[in-house]
Amino acid sequence: MNPQIIRSHIDEGGTFYLDILGKSEHMETEQRPHYTLIHPKKGYHGGTSIYNIQIEHLPELEALRLIQEIKSYKEHIFWGMYPSGRLMPYVGEGEPRPEPLPEPNEEEAGMALLAAEKAEYPRTPNHITVHKVNNAEDFKLWALLCNFVIHQGYPIIHPELHYPVCQEGILTCFNVSDQGTLAGVSSLLNHNGVFSLEFVAVSDAFRRRGVATAAVIAAVEHAFAQGAELITVRSIGKSKYLLPKLGFRIY
């Protein structure tokens, strides 16, 4: 598969992830002329993000005004994993982006695994069990651990109101237990047959016991069993050490 196509799928995964966060009765999605804004409704908690920014065909002054408007929200902005040359000068605080650091590092990177490049995975240790979430109670446990580990407890994922996305099969979630105690989670988003790996999280007390590896393997095996040709992920932090060992490559 052409690397440029793979990069486009990685970017689409990031956009679709935010679409799904906004796909709940407690959230609002506002489609502005040149960007999308999601935020929680009054009285609810959730993530606010600005994404899908389109300035390619705007005159320079209008593009600058739009970027100033976007930054004035002081909320999370997803510029895309591979911003266009037109958008790049505005990313962050407008400073030129430095050359990429040697990997692995703490910067976010777009990664992917092709079905044809998947290797044999190690057997899951006996003390670890993986369960696909298939009811509201299991989803609540998944969401609570995910929010606690990744978002310091803030409810980016609503433990009840985001469950319909799981019921529809758009979001497939996995709970990973270590000796019977919930220790980690992972999930997949299915965007028209292109899967993205999302929400890989492990409680601190269970690190270095194979939980994250089991969580990723469960998601990967499920996606390829569904006929996926490609799994994308936007990787940051510790996952950039793990994922290459499981066949993912940076693009």
PDB file of C-alpha atoms in Angstrom:
ATOM      1  CA  MET A   1       0.000   0.000   0.000  1.00  0.00           C
ATOM      2  CA  ASN A   2       1.301   3.444  -0.929  1.00  0.00           C
ATOM      3  CA  PRO A   3       2.737   5.302   2.135  1.00  0.00           C
ATOM      4  CA  GLN A   4       0.767   8.414   1.171  1.00  0.00           C
ATOM      5  CA  ILE A   5      -2.466   6.409   1.278  1.00  0.00           C
ATOM      6  CA  ILE A   6      -1.472   4.963   4.651  1.00  0.00           C
ATOM      7  CA  ARG A   7      -0.840   8.480   5.993  1.00  0.00           C
ATOM      8  CA  SER A   8      -4.253   9.590   4.762  1.00  0.00           C
ATOM      9  CA  HIS A   9      -5.854   6.680   6.645  1.00  0.00           C
ATOM     10  CA  ILE A  10      -3.921   7.627   9.805  1.00  0.00           C
ATOM     11  CA  ASP A  11      -5.244  11.184   9.543  1.00  0.00           C
ATOM     12  CA  GLU A  12      -8.766   9.929   8.851  1.00  0.00           C
ATOM     13  CA  GLY A  13      -8.505   7.787  11.978  1.00  0.00           C
ATOM     14  CA  GLY A  14      -7.820  10.881  14.077  1.00  0.00           C
ATOM     15  CA  THR A  15     -10.744  12.744  12.553  1.00  0.00           C
ATOM     16  CA  PHE A  16     -13.087   9.774  12.952  1.00  0.00           C
ATOM     17  CA  TYR A  17     -12.012   9.359  16.596  1.00  0.00           C
ATOM     18  CA  LEU A  18     -13.192  12.906  17.311  1.00  0.00           C
ATOM     19  CA  ASP A  19     -16.380  12.356  15.299  1.00  0.00           C
ATOM     20  CA  ILE A  20     -17.145   9.412  17.566  1.00  0.00           C
ATOM     21  CA  LEU A  21     -16.456  11.378  20.759  1.00  0.00           C
ATOM     22  CA  GLY A  22     -19.094  13.840  19.543  1.00  0.00           C
ATOM     23  CA  LYS A  23     -21.525  11.024  18.707  1.00  0.00           C
ATOM     24  CA  SER A  24     -23.429  10.978  21.995  1.00  0.00           C
ATOM     25  CA  GLU A  25     -26.597  12.571  23.321  1.00  0.00           C
ATOM     26  CA  HIS A  26     -24.595  14.600  25.862  1.00  0.00           C
ATOM     27  CA  MET A  27     -22.338  16.113  23.172  1.00  0.00           C
ATOM     28  CA  GLU A  28     -22.868  18.695  20.442  1.00  0.00           C
ATOM     29  CA  THR A  29     -21.176  18.767  17.057  1.00  0.00           C
ATOM     30  CA  GLU A  30     -21.048  22.107  15.281  1.00  0.00           C
ATOM     31  CA  GLN A  31     -19.999  22.047  11.646  1.00  0.00           C
ATOM     32  CA  ARG A  32     -18.571  25.504  11.025  1.00  0.00           C
ATOM     33  CA  PRO A  33     -17.734  26.653   7.463  1.00  0.00           C
ATOM     34  CA  HIS A  34     -14.042  25.708   7.773  1.00  0.00           C
ATOM     35  CA  TYR A  35     -13.755  23.452  10.834  1.00  0.00           C
ATOM     36  CA  THR A  36     -15.665  21.133  13.160  1.00  0.00           C
ATOM     37  CA  LEU A  37     -16.225  21.807  16.866  1.00  0.00           C
ATOM     38  CA  ILE A  38     -17.389  19.216  19.390  1.00  0.00           C
ATOM     39  CA  HIS A  39     -18.193  20.034  23.008  1.00  0.00           C
ATOM     40  CA  PRO A  40     -20.399  18.766  25.861  1.00  0.00           C
ATOM     41  CA  LYS A  41     -23.879  20.174  26.298  1.00  0.00           C
ATOM     42  CA  LYS A  42     -24.518  22.459  29.250  1.00  0.00           C
ATOM     43  CA  GLY A  43     -24.461  20.525  32.515  1.00  0.00           C
ATOM     44  CA  TYR A  44     -22.344  17.672  31.145  1.00  0.00           C
ATOM     45  CA  HIS A  45     -18.643  16.924  31.087  1.00  0.00           C
ATOM     46  CA  GLY A  46     -16.721  15.772  28.035  1.00  0.00           C
ATOM     47  CA  GLY A  47     -14.019  16.667  25.589  1.00  0.00           C
ATOM     48  CA  THR A  48     -13.976  19.849  23.534  1.00  0.00           C
ATOM     49  CA  SER A  49     -12.019  19.674  20.296  1.00  0.00           C
ATOM     50  CA  ILE A  50     -11.571  21.608  17.073  1.00  0.00           C
ATOM     51  CA  TYR A  51     -10.575  19.627  14.007  1.00  0.00           C
ATOM     52  CA  ASN A  52     -11.106  19.064  10.293  1.00  0.00           C
ATOM     53  CA  ILE A  53      -9.593  22.499   9.652  1.00  0.00           C
ATOM     54  CA  GLN A  54      -9.844  23.579   6.014  1.00  0.00           C
ATOM     55  CA  ILE A  55      -7.963  26.713   4.960  1.00  0.00           C
ATOM     56  CA  GLU A  56      -6.404  25.582   1.678  1.00  0.00           C
ATOM     57  CA  HIS A  57      -8.495  27.818  -0.571  1.00  0.00           C
ATOM     58  CA  LEU A  58      -8.862  30.835   1.713  1.00  0.00           C
ATOM     59  CA  PRO A  59      -7.090  34.144   1.045  1.00  0.00           C
ATOM     60  CA  GLU A  60      -4.188  34.722   3.421  1.00  0.00           C
ATOM     61  CA  LEU A  61      -5.924  37.320   5.602  1.00  0.00           C
ATOM     62  CA  GLU A  62      -9.060  35.192   5.924  1.00  0.00           C
ATOM     63  CA  ALA A  63      -6.966  32.132   6.786  1.00  0.00           C
ATOM     64  CA  LEU A  64      -5.141  34.095   9.487  1.00  0.00           C
ATOM     65  CA  ARG A  65      -8.432  35.388  10.920  1.00  0.00           C
ATOM     66  CA  LEU A  66      -9.810  31.850  11.013  1.00  0.00           C
ATOM     67  CA  ILE A  67      -6.737  30.466  12.778  1.00  0.00           C
ATOM     68  CA  GLN A  68      -6.925  33.266  15.355  1.00  0.00           C
ATOM     69  CA  GLU A  69     -10.593  32.401  15.920  1.00  0.00           C
ATOM     70  CA  ILE A  70      -9.755  28.718  16.400  1.00  0.00           C
ATOM     71  CA  LYS A  71      -6.918  29.425  18.836  1.00  0.00           C
ATOM     72  CA  SER A  72      -9.067  31.870  20.812  1.00  0.00           C
ATOM     73  CA  TYR A  73     -11.141  28.934  22.098  1.00  0.00           C
ATOM     74  CA  LYS A  74      -8.062  27.723  24.005  1.00  0.00           C
ATOM     75  CA  GLU A  75      -9.251  24.148  23.551  1.00  0.00           C
ATOM     76  CA  HIS A  76      -7.741  21.006  22.064  1.00  0.00           C
ATOM     77  CA  ILE A  77      -6.950  21.430  18.353  1.00  0.00           C
ATOM     78  CA  PHE A  78      -6.298  18.476  16.068  1.00  0.00           C
ATOM     79  CA  TRP A  79      -4.278  19.881  13.191  1.00  0.00           C
ATOM     80  CA  GLY A  80      -3.945  16.461  11.611  1.00  0.00           C
ATOM     81  CA  MET A  81      -0.977  14.142  11.814  1.00  0.00           C
ATOM     82  CA  TYR A  82       0.426  15.469   8.543  1.00  0.00           C
ATOM     83  CA  PRO A  83      -0.606  19.137   8.231  1.00  0.00           C
ATOM     84  CA  SER A  84      -0.484  20.603   4.756  1.00  0.00           C
ATOM     85  CA  GLY A  85       2.160  23.170   3.846  1.00  0.00           C
ATOM     86  CA  ARG A  86      -0.518  25.833   4.112  1.00  0.00           C
ATOM     87  CA  LEU A  87      -1.555  24.784   7.608  1.00  0.00           C
ATOM     88  CA  MET A  88       1.881  23.957   8.999  1.00  0.00           C
ATOM     89  CA  PRO A  89       2.957  27.549   9.903  1.00  0.00           C
ATOM     90  CA  TYR A  90      -0.027  27.840  12.252  1.00  0.00           C
ATOM     91  CA  VAL A  91       0.463  24.575  14.150  1.00  0.00           C
ATOM     92  CA  GLY A  92       1.160  25.114  17.849  1.00  0.00           C
ATOM     93  CA  GLU A  93       2.271  28.667  18.481  1.00  0.00           C
ATOM     94  CA  GLY A  94       3.341  29.290  14.909  1.00  0.00           C
ATOM     95  CA  GLU A  95       6.983  28.410  15.485  1.00  0.00           C
ATOM     96  CA  PRO A  96       8.656  26.330  12.800  1.00  0.00           C
ATOM     97  CA  ARG A  97       8.285  22.638  13.615  1.00  0.00           C
ATOM     98  CA  PRO A  98      11.706  21.152  14.459  1.00  0.00           C
ATOM     99  CA  GLU A  99      13.116  18.190  12.612  1.00  0.00           C
ATOM    100  CA  PRO A 100      11.708  14.905  13.968  1.00  0.00           C
ATOM    101  CA  LEU A 101      13.632  13.472  16.886  1.00  0.00           C
ATOM    102  CA  PRO A 102      15.163   9.990  16.689  1.00  0.00           C
ATOM    103  CA  GLU A 103      12.604   7.338  17.609  1.00  0.00           C
ATOM    104  CA  PRO A 104      11.297   6.395  20.021  1.00  0.00           C
ATOM    105  CA  ASN A 105      10.544   9.772  21.576  1.00  0.00           C
ATOM    106  CA  GLU A 106       7.676  11.508  23.381  1.00  0.00           C
ATOM    107  CA  GLU A 107       6.183  13.119  20.272  1.00  0.00           C
ATOM    108  CA  GLU A 108       3.009  11.733  18.734  1.00  0.00           C
ATOM    109  CA  ALA A 109       3.567   9.680  15.593  1.00  0.00           C
ATOM    110  CA  GLY A 110       1.338   8.072  12.996  1.00  0.00           C
ATOM    111  CA  MET A 111       1.817   4.321  12.827  1.00  0.00           C
ATOM    112  CA  ALA A 112       0.224   1.464  10.921  1.00  0.00           C
ATOM    113  CA  LEU A 113       0.263  -2.305  10.589  1.00  0.00           C
ATOM    114  CA  LEU A 114      -0.551  -3.971   7.279  1.00  0.00           C
ATOM    115  CA  ALA A 115      -2.215  -7.376   7.339  1.00  0.00           C
ATOM    116  CA  ALA A 116       0.504  -8.718   5.059  1.00  0.00           C
ATOM    117  CA  GLU A 117       3.198  -7.639   7.542  1.00  0.00           C
ATOM    118  CA  LYS A 118       1.666  -9.135  10.683  1.00  0.00           C
ATOM    119  CA  ALA A 119       3.930 -11.656  12.393  1.00  0.00           C
ATOM    120  CA  GLU A 120       3.073 -14.478  14.783  1.00  0.00           C
ATOM    121  CA  TYR A 121       2.408 -13.123  18.256  1.00  0.00           C
ATOM    122  CA  PRO A 122       3.484 -14.669  21.564  1.00  0.00           C
ATOM    123  CA  ARG A 123       0.941 -16.639  23.550  1.00  0.00           C
ATOM    124  CA  THR A 124      -0.882 -14.634  26.202  1.00  0.00           C
ATOM    125  CA  PRO A 125       0.362 -15.530  29.710  1.00  0.00           C
ATOM    126  CA  ASN A 126      -1.985 -17.674  31.813  1.00  0.00           C
ATOM    127  CA  HIS A 127      -2.487 -14.926  34.394  1.00  0.00           C
ATOM    128  CA  ILE A 128      -3.989 -12.601  31.754  1.00  0.00           C
ATOM    129  CA  THR A 129      -7.459 -12.885  30.253  1.00  0.00           C
ATOM    130  CA  VAL A 130      -9.042 -10.720  27.555  1.00  0.00           C
ATOM    131  CA  HIS A 131     -12.780 -10.169  27.159  1.00  0.00           C
ATOM    132  CA  LYS A 132     -14.554  -8.356  24.343  1.00  0.00           C
ATOM    133  CA  VAL A 133     -17.035  -5.878  25.823  1.00  0.00           C
ATOM    134  CA  ASN A 134     -20.585  -6.942  25.012  1.00  0.00           C
ATOM    135  CA  ASN A 135     -22.776  -5.335  27.664  1.00  0.00           C
ATOM    136  CA  ALA A 136     -23.330  -1.973  29.333  1.00  0.00           C
ATOM    137  CA  GLU A 137     -21.701  -2.954  32.636  1.00  0.00           C
ATOM    138  CA  ASP A 138     -18.497  -4.134  30.972  1.00  0.00           C
ATOM    139  CA  PHE A 139     -18.442  -0.961  28.881  1.00  0.00           C
ATOM    140  CA  LYS A 140     -18.746   1.153  32.015  1.00  0.00           C
ATOM    141  CA  LEU A 141     -15.715  -0.604  33.525  1.00  0.00           C
ATOM    142  CA  TRP A 142     -13.813  -0.131  30.262  1.00  0.00           C
ATOM    143  CA  ALA A 143     -14.650   3.587  30.141  1.00  0.00           C
ATOM    144  CA  LEU A 144     -13.791   4.243  33.786  1.00  0.00           C
ATOM    145  CA  LEU A 145     -10.339   2.646  33.505  1.00  0.00           C
ATOM    146  CA  CYS A 146      -9.716   4.346  30.174  1.00  0.00           C
ATOM    147  CA  ASN A 147     -10.615   7.769  31.564  1.00  0.00           C
ATOM    148  CA  PHE A 148      -8.647   7.225  34.761  1.00  0.00           C
ATOM    149  CA  VAL A 149      -5.409   6.162  33.048  1.00  0.00           C
ATOM    150  CA  ILE A 150      -5.436   8.308  29.908  1.00  0.00           C
ATOM    151  CA  HIS A 151      -7.338  11.401  31.021  1.00  0.00           C
ATOM    152  CA  GLN A 152      -6.583  11.588  34.774  1.00  0.00           C
ATOM    153  CA  GLY A 153     -10.182  10.696  35.560  1.00  0.00           C
ATOM    154  CA  TYR A 154     -11.849  13.277  33.319  1.00  0.00           C
ATOM    155  CA  PRO A 155     -14.801  11.641  31.463  1.00  0.00           C
ATOM    156  CA  ILE A 156     -13.741  11.979  27.828  1.00  0.00           C
ATOM    157  CA  ILE A 157     -15.669   8.740  27.327  1.00  0.00           C
ATOM    158  CA  HIS A 158     -19.066   8.767  29.030  1.00  0.00           C
ATOM    159  CA  PRO A 159     -19.522   5.418  30.835  1.00  0.00           C
ATOM    160  CA  GLU A 160     -23.180   5.186  29.737  1.00  0.00           C
ATOM    161  CA  LEU A 161     -23.883   7.639  26.934  1.00  0.00           C
ATOM    162  CA  HIS A 162     -21.087   6.478  24.629  1.00  0.00           C
ATOM    163  CA  TYR A 163     -22.167   2.839  24.921  1.00  0.00           C
ATOM    164  CA  PRO A 164     -24.489   3.026  21.856  1.00  0.00           C
ATOM    165  CA  VAL A 165     -21.399   3.520  19.677  1.00  0.00           C
ATOM    166  CA  CYS A 166     -20.143   0.204  21.035  1.00  0.00           C
ATOM    167  CA  GLN A 167     -23.530  -1.447  20.433  1.00  0.00           C
ATOM    168  CA  GLU A 168     -23.465  -0.295  16.804  1.00  0.00           C
ATOM    169  CA  GLY A 169     -20.142  -2.031  16.253  1.00  0.00           C
ATOM    170  CA  ILE A 170     -18.318   1.181  15.381  1.00  0.00           C
ATOM    171  CA  LEU A 171     -16.289   0.959  18.599  1.00  0.00           C
ATOM    172  CA  THR A 172     -15.104  -2.482  19.728  1.00  0.00           C
ATOM    173  CA  CYS A 173     -13.683  -2.583  23.245  1.00  0.00           C
ATOM    174  CA  PHE A 174     -11.588  -5.090  25.179  1.00  0.00           C
ATOM    175  CA  ASN A 175     -11.127  -5.483  28.927  1.00  0.00           C
ATOM    176  CA  VAL A 176      -7.907  -7.167  30.045  1.00  0.00           C
ATOM    177  CA  SER A 177      -7.672  -8.752  33.497  1.00  0.00           C
ATOM    178  CA  ASP A 178      -4.591  -9.856  35.417  1.00  0.00           C
ATOM    179  CA  GLN A 179      -5.403 -12.658  37.869  1.00  0.00           C
ATOM    180  CA  GLY A 180      -9.057 -11.653  37.751  1.00  0.00           C
ATOM    181  CA  THR A 181      -8.580  -7.905  38.299  1.00  0.00           C
ATOM    182  CA  LEU A 182      -9.264  -5.419  35.504  1.00  0.00           C
ATOM    183  CA  ALA A 183      -5.820  -4.161  34.561  1.00  0.00           C
ATOM    184  CA  GLY A 184      -6.027  -2.661  31.081  1.00  0.00           C
ATOM    185  CA  VAL A 185      -8.161  -1.848  28.073  1.00  0.00           C
ATOM    186  CA  SER A 186      -7.947  -1.360  24.346  1.00  0.00           C
ATOM    187  CA  SER A 187     -10.340  -0.704  21.484  1.00  0.00           C
ATOM    188  CA  LEU A 188     -10.834  -0.428  17.743  1.00  0.00           C
ATOM    189  CA  LEU A 189     -12.714   2.076  15.645  1.00  0.00           C
ATOM    190  CA  ASN A 190     -14.128   0.818  12.358  1.00  0.00           C
ATOM    191  CA  HIS A 191     -14.247   3.590   9.762  1.00  0.00           C
ATOM    192  CA  ASN A 192     -15.727   2.024   6.641  1.00  0.00           C
ATOM    193  CA  GLY A 193     -13.507  -1.033   6.978  1.00  0.00           C
ATOM    194  CA  VAL A 194     -10.337   0.833   7.972  1.00  0.00           C
ATOM    195  CA  PHE A 195      -9.574   0.166  11.622  1.00  0.00           C
ATOM    196  CA  SER A 196      -7.743   2.384  14.083  1.00  0.00           C
ATOM    197  CA  LEU A 197      -6.336   1.197  17.404  1.00  0.00           C
ATOM    198  CA  GLU A 198      -7.535   3.447  20.230  1.00  0.00           C
ATOM    199  CA  PHE A 199      -7.552   3.768  24.031  1.00  0.00           C
ATOM    200  CA  VAL A 200      -4.761   1.368  24.979  1.00  0.00           C
ATOM    201  CA  ALA A 201      -4.369   1.882  28.719  1.00  0.00           C
ATOM    202  CA  VAL A 202      -2.918  -0.080  31.644  1.00  0.00           C
ATOM    203  CA  SER A 203      -3.176   0.705  35.349  1.00  0.00           C
ATOM    204  CA  ASP A 204       0.184   1.568  36.904  1.00  0.00           C
ATOM    205  CA  ALA A 205       0.069  -1.406  39.270  1.00  0.00           C
ATOM    206  CA  PHE A 206      -0.032  -3.837  36.336  1.00  0.00           C
ATOM    207  CA  ARG A 207       2.665  -2.463  34.071  1.00  0.00           C
ATOM    208  CA  ARG A 208       5.412  -4.718  32.724  1.00  0.00           C
ATOM    209  CA  ARG A 209       3.262  -7.835  33.132  1.00  0.00           C
ATOM    210  CA  GLY A 210       2.199  -8.233  29.506  1.00  0.00           C
ATOM    211  CA  VAL A 211      -1.176  -6.503  29.887  1.00  0.00           C
ATOM    212  CA  ALA A 212      -0.607  -3.862  27.199  1.00  0.00           C
ATOM    213  CA  THR A 213       0.754  -6.477  24.793  1.00  0.00           C
ATOM    214  CA  ALA A 214      -2.320  -8.657  25.327  1.00  0.00           C
ATOM    215  CA  ALA A 215      -4.626  -5.652  24.877  1.00  0.00           C
ATOM    216  CA  VAL A 216      -3.037  -4.675  21.562  1.00  0.00           C
ATOM    217  CA  ILE A 217      -2.890  -8.247  20.261  1.00  0.00           C
ATOM    218  CA  ALA A 218      -6.593  -8.764  21.009  1.00  0.00           C
ATOM    219  CA  ALA A 219      -7.512  -5.657  19.035  1.00  0.00           C
ATOM    220  CA  VAL A 220      -5.193  -6.495  16.125  1.00  0.00           C
ATOM    221  CA  GLU A 221      -6.404 -10.091  15.846  1.00  0.00           C
ATOM    222  CA  HIS A 222     -10.028  -8.932  15.912  1.00  0.00           C
ATOM    223  CA  ALA A 223      -9.502  -6.340  13.170  1.00  0.00           C
ATOM    224  CA  PHE A 224      -7.754  -8.752  10.836  1.00  0.00           C
ATOM    225  CA  ALA A 225     -10.421 -11.392  11.518  1.00  0.00           C
ATOM    226  CA  GLN A 226     -12.926  -8.804  10.251  1.00  0.00           C
ATOM    227  CA  GLY A 227     -11.002  -8.542   6.990  1.00  0.00           C
ATOM    228  CA  ALA A 228      -9.025  -5.369   7.696  1.00  0.00           C
ATOM    229  CA  GLU A 229      -6.082  -4.702   5.415  1.00  0.00           C
ATOM    230  CA  LEU A 230      -4.682  -1.992   7.641  1.00  0.00           C
ATOM    231  CA  ILE A 231      -4.752  -0.883  11.286  1.00  0.00           C
ATOM    232  CA  THR A 232      -3.684   2.664  12.090  1.00  0.00           C
ATOM    233  CA  VAL A 233      -2.779   4.297  15.388  1.00  0.00           C
ATOM    234  CA  ARG A 234      -1.640   7.688  16.615  1.00  0.00           C
ATOM    235  CA  SER A 235       1.017   6.681  19.094  1.00  0.00           C
ATOM    236  CA  ILE A 236       2.643   8.622  21.894  1.00  0.00           C
ATOM    237  CA  GLY A 237       4.645   7.844  25.029  1.00  0.00           C
ATOM    238  CA  LYS A 238       5.208   4.242  26.129  1.00  0.00           C
ATOM    239  CA  SER A 239       3.200   2.775  23.254  1.00  0.00           C
ATOM    240  CA  LYS A 240       5.942   3.859  20.834  1.00  0.00           C
ATOM    241  CA  TYR A 241       8.219   1.325  22.482  1.00  0.00           C
ATOM    242  CA  LEU A 242       5.659  -1.492  22.396  1.00  0.00           C
ATOM    243  CA  LEU A 243       3.956  -1.158  19.013  1.00  0.00           C
ATOM    244  CA  PRO A 244       7.044  -1.659  16.802  1.00  0.00           C
ATOM    245  CA  LYS A 245       7.597  -4.987  18.582  1.00  0.00           C
ATOM    246  CA  LEU A 246       4.124  -6.009  17.357  1.00  0.00           C
ATOM    247  CA  GLY A 247       4.739  -5.012  13.746  1.00  0.00           C
ATOM    248  CA  PHE A 248       3.578  -1.372  13.615  1.00  0.00           C
ATOM    249  CA  ARG A 249       5.706   1.075  11.645  1.00  0.00           C
ATOM    250  CA  ILE A 250       5.924   4.863  11.721  1.00  0.00           C
ATOM    251  CA  TYR A 251       4.809   6.669   8.544  1.00  0.00           C
TER     252      TYR A 251
END
